[in-house]
Short mmCIF file of C-alpha atoms (C1' of nucleotides) and ligand atoms in Angstrom, two decimals:
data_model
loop_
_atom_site.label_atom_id
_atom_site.label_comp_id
_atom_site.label_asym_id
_atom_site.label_seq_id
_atom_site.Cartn_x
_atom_site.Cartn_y
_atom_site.Cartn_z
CA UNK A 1 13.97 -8.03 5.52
CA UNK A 2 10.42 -6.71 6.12
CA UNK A 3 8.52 -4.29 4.14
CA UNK A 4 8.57 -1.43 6.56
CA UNK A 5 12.61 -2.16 6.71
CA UNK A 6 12.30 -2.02 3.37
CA UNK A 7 10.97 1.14 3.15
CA UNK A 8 13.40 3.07 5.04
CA UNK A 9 16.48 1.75 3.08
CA UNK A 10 14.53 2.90 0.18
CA UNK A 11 13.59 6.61 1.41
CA UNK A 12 17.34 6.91 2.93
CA UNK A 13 18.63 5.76 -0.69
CA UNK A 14 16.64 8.63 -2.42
CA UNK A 15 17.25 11.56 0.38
CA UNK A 16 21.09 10.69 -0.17
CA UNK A 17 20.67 11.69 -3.51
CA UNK A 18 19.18 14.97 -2.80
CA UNK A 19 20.84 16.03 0.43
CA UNK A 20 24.43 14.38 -0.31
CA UNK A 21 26.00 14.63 3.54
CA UNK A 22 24.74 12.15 6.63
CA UNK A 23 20.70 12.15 6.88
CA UNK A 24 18.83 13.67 9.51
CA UNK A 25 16.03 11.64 11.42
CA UNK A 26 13.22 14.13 10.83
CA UNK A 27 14.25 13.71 7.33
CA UNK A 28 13.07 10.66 6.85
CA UNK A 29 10.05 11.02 8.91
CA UNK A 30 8.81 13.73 6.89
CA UNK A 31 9.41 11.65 3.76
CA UNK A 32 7.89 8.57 5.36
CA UNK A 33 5.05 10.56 6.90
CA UNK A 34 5.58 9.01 10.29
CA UNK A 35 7.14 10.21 13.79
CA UNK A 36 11.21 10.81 14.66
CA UNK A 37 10.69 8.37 17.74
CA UNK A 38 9.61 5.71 15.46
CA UNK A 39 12.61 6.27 12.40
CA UNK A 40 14.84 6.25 15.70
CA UNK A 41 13.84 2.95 16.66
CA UNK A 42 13.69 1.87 12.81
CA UNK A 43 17.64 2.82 12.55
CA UNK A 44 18.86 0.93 15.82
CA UNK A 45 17.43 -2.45 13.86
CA UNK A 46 18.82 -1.64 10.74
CA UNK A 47 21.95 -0.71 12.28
CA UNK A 48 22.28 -3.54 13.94
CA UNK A 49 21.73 -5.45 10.48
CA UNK A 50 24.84 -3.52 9.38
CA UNK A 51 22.57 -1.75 6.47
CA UNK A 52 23.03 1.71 7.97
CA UNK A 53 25.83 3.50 9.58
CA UNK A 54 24.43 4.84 12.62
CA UNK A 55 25.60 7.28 15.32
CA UNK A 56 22.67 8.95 17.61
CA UNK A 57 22.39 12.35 17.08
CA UNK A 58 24.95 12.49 13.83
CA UNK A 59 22.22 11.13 11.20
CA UNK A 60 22.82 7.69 9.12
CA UNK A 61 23.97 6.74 5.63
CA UNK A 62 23.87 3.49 4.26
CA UNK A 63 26.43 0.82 4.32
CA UNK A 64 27.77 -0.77 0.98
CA UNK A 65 24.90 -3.57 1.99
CA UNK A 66 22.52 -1.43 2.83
CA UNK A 67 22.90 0.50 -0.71
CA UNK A 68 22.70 -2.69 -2.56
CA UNK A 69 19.86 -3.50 -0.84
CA UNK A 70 18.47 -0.24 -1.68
CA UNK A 71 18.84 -0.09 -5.16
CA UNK A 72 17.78 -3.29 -5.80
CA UNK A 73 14.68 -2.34 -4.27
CA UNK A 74 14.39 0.20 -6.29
CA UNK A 75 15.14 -1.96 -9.82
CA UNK A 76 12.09 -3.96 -8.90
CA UNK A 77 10.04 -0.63 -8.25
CA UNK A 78 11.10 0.81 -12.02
CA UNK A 79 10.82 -2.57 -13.56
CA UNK A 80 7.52 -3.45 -12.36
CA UNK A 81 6.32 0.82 -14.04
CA UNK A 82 7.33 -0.16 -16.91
CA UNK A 83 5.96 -3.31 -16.81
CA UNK A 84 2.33 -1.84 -16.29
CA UNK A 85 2.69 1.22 -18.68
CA UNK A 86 4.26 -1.30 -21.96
CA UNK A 87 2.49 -4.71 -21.37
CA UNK A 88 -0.51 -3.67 -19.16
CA UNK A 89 -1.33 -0.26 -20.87
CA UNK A 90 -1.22 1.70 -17.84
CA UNK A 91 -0.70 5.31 -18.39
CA UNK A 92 2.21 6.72 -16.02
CA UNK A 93 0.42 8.49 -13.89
CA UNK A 94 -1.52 4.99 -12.01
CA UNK A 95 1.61 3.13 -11.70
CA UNK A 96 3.42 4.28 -8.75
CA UNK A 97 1.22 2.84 -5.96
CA UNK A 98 0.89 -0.75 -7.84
CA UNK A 99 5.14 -0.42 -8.12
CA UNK A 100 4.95 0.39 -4.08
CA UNK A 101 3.76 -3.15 -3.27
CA UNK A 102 5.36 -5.14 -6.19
CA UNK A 103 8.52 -3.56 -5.35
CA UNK A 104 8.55 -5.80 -2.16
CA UNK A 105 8.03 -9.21 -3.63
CA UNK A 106 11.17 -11.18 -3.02
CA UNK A 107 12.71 -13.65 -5.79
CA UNK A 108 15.73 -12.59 -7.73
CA UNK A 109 14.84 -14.96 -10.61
CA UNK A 110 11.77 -13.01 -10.94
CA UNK A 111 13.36 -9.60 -10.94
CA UNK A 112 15.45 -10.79 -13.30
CA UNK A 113 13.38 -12.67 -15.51
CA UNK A 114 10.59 -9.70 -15.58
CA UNK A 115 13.97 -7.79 -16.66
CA UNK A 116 14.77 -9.71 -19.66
CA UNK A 117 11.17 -9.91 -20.54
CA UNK A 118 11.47 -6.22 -20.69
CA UNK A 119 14.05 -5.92 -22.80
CA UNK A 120 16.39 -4.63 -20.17
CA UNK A 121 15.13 -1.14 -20.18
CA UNK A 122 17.54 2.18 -18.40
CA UNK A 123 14.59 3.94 -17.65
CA UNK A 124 10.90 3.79 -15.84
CA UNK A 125 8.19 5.30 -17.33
CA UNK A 126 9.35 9.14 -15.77
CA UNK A 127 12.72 8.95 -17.38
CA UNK A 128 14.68 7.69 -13.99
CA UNK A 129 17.59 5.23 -14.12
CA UNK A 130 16.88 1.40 -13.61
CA UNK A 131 19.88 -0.09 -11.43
CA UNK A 132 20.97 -3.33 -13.55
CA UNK A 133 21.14 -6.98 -11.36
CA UNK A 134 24.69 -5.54 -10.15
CA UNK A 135 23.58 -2.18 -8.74
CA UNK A 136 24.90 -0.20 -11.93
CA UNK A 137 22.77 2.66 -13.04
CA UNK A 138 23.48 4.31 -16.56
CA UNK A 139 23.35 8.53 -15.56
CA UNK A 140 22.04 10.36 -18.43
CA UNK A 141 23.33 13.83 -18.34
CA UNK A 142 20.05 16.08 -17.97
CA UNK A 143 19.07 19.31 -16.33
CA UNK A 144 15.58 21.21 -15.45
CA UNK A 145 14.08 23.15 -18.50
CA UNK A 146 13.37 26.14 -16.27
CA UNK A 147 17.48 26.16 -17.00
CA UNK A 148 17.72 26.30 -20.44
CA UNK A 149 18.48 29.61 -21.77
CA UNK A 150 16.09 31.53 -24.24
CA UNK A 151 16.18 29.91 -28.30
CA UNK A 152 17.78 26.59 -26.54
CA UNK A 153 16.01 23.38 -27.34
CA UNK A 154 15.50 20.48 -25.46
CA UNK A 155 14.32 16.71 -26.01
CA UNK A 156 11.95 15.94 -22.46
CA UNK A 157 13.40 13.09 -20.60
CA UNK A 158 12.15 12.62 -17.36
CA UNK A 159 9.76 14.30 -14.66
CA UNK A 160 11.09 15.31 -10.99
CA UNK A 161 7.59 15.98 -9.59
CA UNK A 162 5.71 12.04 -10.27
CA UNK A 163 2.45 12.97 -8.89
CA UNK A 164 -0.20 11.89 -10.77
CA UNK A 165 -1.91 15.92 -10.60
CA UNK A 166 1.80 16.66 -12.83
CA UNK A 167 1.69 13.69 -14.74
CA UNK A 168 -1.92 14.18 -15.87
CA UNK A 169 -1.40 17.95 -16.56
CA UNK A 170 1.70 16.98 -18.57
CA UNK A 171 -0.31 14.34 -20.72
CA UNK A 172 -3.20 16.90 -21.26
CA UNK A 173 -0.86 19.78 -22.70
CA UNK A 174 0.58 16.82 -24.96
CA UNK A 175 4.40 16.83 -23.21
CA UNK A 176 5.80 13.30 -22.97
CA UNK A 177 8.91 11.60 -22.40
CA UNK A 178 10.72 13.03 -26.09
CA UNK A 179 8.83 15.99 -26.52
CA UNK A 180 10.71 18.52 -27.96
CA UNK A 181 10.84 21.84 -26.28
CA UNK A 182 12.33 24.87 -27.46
CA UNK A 183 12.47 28.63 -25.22
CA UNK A 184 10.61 30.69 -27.05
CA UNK A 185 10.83 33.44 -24.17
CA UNK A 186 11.23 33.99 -20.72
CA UNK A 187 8.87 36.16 -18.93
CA UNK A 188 10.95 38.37 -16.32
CA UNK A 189 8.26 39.06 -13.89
CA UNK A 190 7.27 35.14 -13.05
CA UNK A 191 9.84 33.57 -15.35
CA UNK A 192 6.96 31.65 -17.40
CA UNK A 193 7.94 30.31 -20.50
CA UNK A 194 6.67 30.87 -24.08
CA UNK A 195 7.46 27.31 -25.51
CA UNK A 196 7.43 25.55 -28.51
CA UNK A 197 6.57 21.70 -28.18
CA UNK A 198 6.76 19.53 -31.48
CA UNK A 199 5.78 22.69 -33.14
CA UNK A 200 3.18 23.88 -31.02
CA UNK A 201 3.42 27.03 -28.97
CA UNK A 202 2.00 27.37 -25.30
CA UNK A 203 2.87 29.35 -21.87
CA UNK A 204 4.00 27.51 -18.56
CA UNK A 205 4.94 28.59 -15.16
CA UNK A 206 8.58 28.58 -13.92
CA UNK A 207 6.46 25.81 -11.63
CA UNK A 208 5.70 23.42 -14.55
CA UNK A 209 9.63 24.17 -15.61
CA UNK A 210 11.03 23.36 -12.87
CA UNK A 211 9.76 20.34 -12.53
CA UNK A 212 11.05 18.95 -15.88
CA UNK A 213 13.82 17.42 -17.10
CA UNK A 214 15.88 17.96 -20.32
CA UNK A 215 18.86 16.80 -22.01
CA UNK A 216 19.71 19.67 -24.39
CA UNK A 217 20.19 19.34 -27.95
CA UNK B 1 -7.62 -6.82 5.11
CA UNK B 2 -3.88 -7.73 6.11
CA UNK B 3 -2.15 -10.76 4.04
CA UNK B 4 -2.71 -13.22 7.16
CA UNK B 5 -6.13 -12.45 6.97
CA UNK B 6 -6.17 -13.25 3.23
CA UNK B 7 -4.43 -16.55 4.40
CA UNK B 8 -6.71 -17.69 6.33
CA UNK B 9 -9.51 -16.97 4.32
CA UNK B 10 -7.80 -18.70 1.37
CA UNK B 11 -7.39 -21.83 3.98
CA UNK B 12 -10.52 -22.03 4.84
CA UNK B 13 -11.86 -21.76 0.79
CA UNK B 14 -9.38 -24.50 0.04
CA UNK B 15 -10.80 -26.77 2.62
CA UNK B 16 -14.14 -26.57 1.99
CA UNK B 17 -13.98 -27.70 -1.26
CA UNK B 18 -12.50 -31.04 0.04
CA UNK B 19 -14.51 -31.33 3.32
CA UNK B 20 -18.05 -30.13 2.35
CA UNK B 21 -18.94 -29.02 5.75
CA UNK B 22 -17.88 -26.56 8.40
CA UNK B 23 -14.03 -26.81 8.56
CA UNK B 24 -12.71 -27.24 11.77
CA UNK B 25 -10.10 -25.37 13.86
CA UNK B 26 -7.23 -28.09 13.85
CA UNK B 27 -7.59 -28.10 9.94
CA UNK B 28 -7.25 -25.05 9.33
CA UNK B 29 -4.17 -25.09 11.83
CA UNK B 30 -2.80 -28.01 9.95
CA UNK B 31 -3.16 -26.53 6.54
CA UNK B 32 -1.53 -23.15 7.80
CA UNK B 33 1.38 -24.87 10.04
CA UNK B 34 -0.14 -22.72 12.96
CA UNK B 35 -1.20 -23.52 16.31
CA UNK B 36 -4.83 -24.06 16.66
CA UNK B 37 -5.10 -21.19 19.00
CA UNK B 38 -3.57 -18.84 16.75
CA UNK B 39 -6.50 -20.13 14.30
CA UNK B 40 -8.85 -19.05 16.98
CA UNK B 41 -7.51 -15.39 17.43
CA UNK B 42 -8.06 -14.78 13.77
CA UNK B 43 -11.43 -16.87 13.55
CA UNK B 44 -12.66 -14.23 15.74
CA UNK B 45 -11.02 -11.49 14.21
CA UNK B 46 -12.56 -12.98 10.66
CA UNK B 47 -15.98 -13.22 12.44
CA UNK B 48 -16.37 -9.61 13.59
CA UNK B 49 -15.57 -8.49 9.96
CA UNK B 50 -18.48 -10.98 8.73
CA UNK B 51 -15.76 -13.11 6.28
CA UNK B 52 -16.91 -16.06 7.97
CA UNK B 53 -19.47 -17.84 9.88
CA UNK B 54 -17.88 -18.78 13.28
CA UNK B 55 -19.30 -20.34 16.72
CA UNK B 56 -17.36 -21.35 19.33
CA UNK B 57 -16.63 -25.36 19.23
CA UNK B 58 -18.88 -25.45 15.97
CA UNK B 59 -16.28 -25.09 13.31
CA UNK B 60 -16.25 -22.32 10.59
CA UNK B 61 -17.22 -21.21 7.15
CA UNK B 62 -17.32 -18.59 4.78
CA UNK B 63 -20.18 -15.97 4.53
CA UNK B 64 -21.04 -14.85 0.67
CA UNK B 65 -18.76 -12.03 1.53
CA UNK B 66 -15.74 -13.85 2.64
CA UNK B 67 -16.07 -16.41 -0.21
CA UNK B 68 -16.13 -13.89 -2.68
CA UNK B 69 -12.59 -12.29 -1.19
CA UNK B 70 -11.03 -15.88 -0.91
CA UNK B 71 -12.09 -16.00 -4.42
CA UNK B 72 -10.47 -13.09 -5.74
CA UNK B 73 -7.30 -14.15 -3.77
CA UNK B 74 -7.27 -17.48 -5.80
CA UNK B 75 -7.87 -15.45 -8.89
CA UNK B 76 -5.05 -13.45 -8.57
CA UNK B 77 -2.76 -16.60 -7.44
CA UNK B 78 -3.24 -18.29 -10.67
CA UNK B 79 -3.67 -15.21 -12.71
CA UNK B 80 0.11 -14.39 -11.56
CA UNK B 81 1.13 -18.28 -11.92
CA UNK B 82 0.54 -18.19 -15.74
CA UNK B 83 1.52 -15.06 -16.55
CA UNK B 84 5.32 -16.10 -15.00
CA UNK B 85 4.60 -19.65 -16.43
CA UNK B 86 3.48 -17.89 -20.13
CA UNK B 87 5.51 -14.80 -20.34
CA UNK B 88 8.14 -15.34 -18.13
CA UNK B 89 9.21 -18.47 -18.65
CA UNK B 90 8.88 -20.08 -15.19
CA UNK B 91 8.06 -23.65 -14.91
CA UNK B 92 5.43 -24.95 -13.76
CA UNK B 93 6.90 -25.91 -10.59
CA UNK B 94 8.83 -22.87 -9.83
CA UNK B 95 5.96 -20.38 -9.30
CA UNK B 96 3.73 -21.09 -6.44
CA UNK B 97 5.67 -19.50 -3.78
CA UNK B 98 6.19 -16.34 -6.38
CA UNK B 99 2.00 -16.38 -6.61
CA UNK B 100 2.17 -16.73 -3.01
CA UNK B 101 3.41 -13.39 -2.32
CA UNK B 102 1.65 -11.74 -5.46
CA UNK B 103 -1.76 -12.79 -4.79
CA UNK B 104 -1.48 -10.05 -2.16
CA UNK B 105 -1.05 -7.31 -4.26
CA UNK B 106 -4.24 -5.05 -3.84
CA UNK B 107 -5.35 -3.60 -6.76
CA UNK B 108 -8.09 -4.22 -9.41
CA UNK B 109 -7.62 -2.92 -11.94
CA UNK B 110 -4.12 -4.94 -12.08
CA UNK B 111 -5.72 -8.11 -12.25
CA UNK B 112 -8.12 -7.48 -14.79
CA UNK B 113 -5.74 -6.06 -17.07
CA UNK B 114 -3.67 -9.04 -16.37
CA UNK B 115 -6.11 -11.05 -17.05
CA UNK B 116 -6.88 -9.27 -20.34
CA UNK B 117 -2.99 -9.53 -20.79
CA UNK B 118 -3.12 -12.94 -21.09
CA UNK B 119 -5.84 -13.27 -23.01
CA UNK B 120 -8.49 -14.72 -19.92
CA UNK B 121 -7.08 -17.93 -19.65
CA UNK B 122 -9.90 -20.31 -17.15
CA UNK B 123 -6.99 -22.46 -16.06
CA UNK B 124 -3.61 -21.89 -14.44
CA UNK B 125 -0.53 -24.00 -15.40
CA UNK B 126 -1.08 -26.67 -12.39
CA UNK B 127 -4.92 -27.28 -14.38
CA UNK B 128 -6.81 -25.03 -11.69
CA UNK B 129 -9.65 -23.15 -12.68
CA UNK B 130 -9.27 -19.26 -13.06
CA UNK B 131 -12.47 -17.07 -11.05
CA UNK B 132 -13.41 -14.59 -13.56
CA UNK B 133 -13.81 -10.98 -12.27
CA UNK B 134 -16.95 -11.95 -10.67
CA UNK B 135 -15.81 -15.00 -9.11
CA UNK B 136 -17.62 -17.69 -11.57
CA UNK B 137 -15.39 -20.75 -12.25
CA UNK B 138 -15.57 -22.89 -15.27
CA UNK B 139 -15.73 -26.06 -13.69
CA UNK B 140 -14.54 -29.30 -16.28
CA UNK B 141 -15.44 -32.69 -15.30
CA UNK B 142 -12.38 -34.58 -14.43
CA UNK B 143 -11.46 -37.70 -12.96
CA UNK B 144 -8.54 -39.17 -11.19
CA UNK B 145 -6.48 -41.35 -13.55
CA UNK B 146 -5.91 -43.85 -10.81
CA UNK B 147 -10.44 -44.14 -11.57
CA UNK B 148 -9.92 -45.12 -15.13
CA UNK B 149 -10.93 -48.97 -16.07
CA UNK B 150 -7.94 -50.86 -18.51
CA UNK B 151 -8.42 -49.97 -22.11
CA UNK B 152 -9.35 -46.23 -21.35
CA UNK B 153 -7.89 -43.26 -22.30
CA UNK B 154 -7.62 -40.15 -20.38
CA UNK B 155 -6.51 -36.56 -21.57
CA UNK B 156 -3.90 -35.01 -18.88
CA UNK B 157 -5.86 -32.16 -17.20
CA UNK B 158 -4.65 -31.40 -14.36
CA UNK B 159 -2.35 -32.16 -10.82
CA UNK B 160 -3.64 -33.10 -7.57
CA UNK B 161 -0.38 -32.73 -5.80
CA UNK B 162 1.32 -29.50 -6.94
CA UNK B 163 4.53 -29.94 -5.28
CA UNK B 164 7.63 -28.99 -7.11
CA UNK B 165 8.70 -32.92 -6.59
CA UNK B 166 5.96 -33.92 -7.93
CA UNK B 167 5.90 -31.59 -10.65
CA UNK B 168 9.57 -32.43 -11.77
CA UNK B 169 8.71 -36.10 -11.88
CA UNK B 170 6.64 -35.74 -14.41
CA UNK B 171 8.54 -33.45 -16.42
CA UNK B 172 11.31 -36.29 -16.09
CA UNK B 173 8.48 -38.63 -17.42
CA UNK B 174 7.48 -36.30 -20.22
CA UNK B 175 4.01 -36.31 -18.83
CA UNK B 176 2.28 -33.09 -19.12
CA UNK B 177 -0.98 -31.07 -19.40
CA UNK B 178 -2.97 -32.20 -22.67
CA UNK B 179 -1.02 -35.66 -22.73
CA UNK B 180 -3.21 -38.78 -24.08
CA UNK B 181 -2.66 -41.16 -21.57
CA UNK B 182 -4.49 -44.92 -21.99
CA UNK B 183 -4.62 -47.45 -19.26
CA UNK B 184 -2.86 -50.45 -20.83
CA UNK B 185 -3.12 -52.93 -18.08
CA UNK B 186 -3.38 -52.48 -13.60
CA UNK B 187 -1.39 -54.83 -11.50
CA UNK B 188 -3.76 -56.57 -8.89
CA UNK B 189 -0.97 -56.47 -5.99
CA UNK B 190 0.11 -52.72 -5.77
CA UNK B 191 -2.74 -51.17 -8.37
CA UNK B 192 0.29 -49.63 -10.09
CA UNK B 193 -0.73 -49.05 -14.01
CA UNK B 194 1.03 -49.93 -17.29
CA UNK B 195 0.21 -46.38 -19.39
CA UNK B 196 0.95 -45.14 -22.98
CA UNK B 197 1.80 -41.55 -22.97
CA UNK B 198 1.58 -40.13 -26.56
CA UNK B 199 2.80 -43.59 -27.91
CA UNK B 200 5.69 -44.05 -25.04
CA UNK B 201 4.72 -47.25 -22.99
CA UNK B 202 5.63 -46.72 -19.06
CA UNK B 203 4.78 -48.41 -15.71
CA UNK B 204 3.87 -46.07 -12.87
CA UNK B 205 2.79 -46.35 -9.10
CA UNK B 206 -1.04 -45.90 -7.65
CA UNK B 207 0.35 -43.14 -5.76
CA UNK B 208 1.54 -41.19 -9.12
CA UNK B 209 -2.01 -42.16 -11.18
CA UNK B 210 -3.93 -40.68 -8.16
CA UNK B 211 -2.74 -37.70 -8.50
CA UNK B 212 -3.20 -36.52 -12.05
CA UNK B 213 -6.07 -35.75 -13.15
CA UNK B 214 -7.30 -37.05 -16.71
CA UNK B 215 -10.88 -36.13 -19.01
CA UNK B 216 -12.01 -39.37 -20.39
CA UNK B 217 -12.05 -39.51 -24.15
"C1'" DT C 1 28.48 32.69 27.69
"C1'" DA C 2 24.04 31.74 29.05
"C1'" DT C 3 19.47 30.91 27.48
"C1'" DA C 4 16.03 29.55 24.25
"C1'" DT C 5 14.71 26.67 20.50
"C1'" DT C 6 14.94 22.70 17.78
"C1'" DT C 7 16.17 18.02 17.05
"C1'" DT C 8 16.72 13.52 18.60
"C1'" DT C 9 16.27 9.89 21.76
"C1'" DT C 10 14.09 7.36 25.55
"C1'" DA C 11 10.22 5.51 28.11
"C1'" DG C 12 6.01 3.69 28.12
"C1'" DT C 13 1.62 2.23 25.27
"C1'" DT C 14 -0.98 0.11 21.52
"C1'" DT C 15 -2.12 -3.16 17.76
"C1'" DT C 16 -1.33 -7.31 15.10
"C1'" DG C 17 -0.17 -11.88 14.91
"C1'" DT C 18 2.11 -15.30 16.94
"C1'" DC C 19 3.27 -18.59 20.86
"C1'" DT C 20 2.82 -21.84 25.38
"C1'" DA C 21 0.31 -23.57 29.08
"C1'" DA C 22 -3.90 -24.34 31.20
"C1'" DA C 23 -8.93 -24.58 31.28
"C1'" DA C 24 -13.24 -25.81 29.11
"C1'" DA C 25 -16.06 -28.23 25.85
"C1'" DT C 26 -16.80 -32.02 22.92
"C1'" DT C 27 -16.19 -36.62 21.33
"C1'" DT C 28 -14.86 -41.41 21.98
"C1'" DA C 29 -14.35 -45.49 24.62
"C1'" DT C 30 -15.35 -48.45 28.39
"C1'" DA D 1 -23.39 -43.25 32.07
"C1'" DT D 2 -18.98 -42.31 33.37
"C1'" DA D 3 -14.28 -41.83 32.35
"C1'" DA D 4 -10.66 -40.94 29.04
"C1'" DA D 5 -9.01 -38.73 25.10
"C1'" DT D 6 -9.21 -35.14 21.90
"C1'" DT D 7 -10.33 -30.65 20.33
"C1'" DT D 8 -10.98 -25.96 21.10
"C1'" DT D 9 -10.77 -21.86 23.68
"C1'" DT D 10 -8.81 -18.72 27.12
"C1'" DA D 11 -5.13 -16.43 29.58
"C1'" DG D 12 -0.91 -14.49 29.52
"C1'" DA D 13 3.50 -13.42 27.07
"C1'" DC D 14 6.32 -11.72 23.22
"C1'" DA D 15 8.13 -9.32 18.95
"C1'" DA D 16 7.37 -5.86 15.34
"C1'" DA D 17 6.10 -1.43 14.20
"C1'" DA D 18 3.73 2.25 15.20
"C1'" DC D 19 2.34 6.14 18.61
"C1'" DT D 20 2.57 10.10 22.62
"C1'" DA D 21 4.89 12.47 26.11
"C1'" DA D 22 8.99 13.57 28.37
"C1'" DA D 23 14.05 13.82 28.71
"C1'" DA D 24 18.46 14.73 26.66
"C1'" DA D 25 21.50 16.62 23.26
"C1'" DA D 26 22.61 19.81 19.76
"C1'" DT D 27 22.00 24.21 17.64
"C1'" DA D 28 20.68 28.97 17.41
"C1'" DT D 29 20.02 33.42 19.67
"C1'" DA D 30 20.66 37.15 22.76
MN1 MN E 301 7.34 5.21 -8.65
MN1 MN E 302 9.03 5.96 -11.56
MN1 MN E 303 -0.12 -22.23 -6.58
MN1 MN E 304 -1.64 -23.46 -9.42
#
DNA sequence: TATATTTTTTAGTTTTGTCTAAAAATTTAT
DNA sequence: ATAAATTTTTAGACAAAACTAAAAAATATA
């Protein structure tokens, strides 16, 4: 499988999760950042490879294959952040475009090795789910904060926006992955919150909130 | 620069250190299991982007610029080959092909916290020198063990042949890096040498004591 | 329903890196 | 010095992965 084949399993894999039903052809190209004609001819070879099913004009989906294939792709991608953020001291907003080139490197010993070296962590560095050598992902019930109601608390576990502009904004107001964030208030005109996090008290937009994930407590 | 140009360039480093002067086409062919026209196309394509010195029918080297990328290549190939040899518990004939495709992961700040990672080792697992960050080696006198006179003794520093065969041999013979090895007696008719390794008396072929390197002691 | 708009596919190019076969240059042998 | 052998380059082709422009199909609108 080459890299670029690659790469489509992997962006098909993640729009499934957002858009449930079959997935469109300018879908992907918008989230590959390339032309229709070329995802067209992309799905005819994977097709053929049995990883997608494919019917022109009626979007694709993955095959059982082609969703292994996917999420094993992504386990190397999640392994290899938290790799760099625990033994390599990056911070988790630099890892993302090492993880896009490691997450092609092809041995399943080393996957697996680099796994158990790891401790056999659940989660990346932005709180999403690390498929185990089988394909089996642990979900962790969680919603956005911009959700909770008004005096509800909620322990931060994960980020839906992983830019590094969110990631760095995140680190400079002090919220991590198990920050503790309680509604203080909710602004009717632009639905900013008045939070409290680990004690200390701050405004953010329904923007910020929306882009944050919490499991209540 | 795409991974077959790294290739080449890598190649054509290699080479030079065992043929001292301009490396021809058919070598580098050889070395690469590619036709010698193929070499050709990408000499040219190496020229125009000054990594090498090329003229037609003349042979090739590397310009300053192209041995400092070939450099950083090999840097990155043994940087990777003990961290999965150190901290992932590969051995030592298991990760070449692994470096192979990591060496081609483009980013530098990864390899220099690697390299702080594991504590800026000078040699890889196979007894290789390590270029630091700005491409200086740490070269250590060495000698082929098949060189040594009877009576002398030799500290194991190194492989010649880095083949996993190889490799396994001598893990089967309890020969490693940092054994003492002393020449007990040569045989006239077939040069092959009677050693003691650590204390363990053993007979073995010219074709094994040419390929492992010792430091005389 | 008929027409307009949008989406998707097809057709034809381009670039990269490879190949084979043939031509040209260099080296070796007579 | 000439001929033979070897090495290297050129010419032309192909596959992968991208692109643009145009055609076809599906969807939305009047
Ligand atoms: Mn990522
Ligand atoms: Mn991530
Ligand atoms: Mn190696
Ligand atoms: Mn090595």
């Amino acid at each position: 499988m080459t890299h670029s084949e690659e790469n489509y399993l992997k962006a098909i894999y993640h729009l499934t999760s957002v858009l449930e039903n079959e997935i469109s052809t300018n879908a992907i190209a918008e989230k590959m950042e390339t032309k229709a004609s070329s995802v067209t001819d992309m799905l005819k070879k994977l097709a053929d490879k049995d990883l997608v099913h494919y019917k022109k004009y009626q979007g694709v989906s993955l095959t059982n294959k082609g969703l292994h294939s996917a999420k094993m792709i992504v386990r190397k991608h999640r392994l290899w952040e938290v790799f760099l953020v625990e033994k390599l001291a990056f911070s988790w907003d630099e890892v993302h475009d090492i993880a896009e080139q490691l997450e092609h490197i092809k041995s399943e010993q080393l996957v697996n090795k680099l796994d158990a070296f790891l401790n056999f962590p659940t989660e990346d560095p932005h709180g999403d789910p690390i498929p185990n050598a089988e394909g089996n992902i642990i979900k962790v019930e969680k919603q956005l904060l911009s959700e909770l109601q008004e005096k509800q608390t909620g322990i931060c576990v994960g980020v839906k926006d992983t830019s590094s502009e969110f990631l760095q904004y995140l680190d400079k107001q002090g919220i991590s992955l198990g920050s503790k964030i309680e509604i203080k208030s909710r602004e009717i005109f632009d639905l900013s919150l008045k939070i409290s996090i680990n004690g200390n008290e701050m405004t953010i937009s329904n923007k910020i909130a929306s882009n944050l994930f919490v499991r209540k407590v």
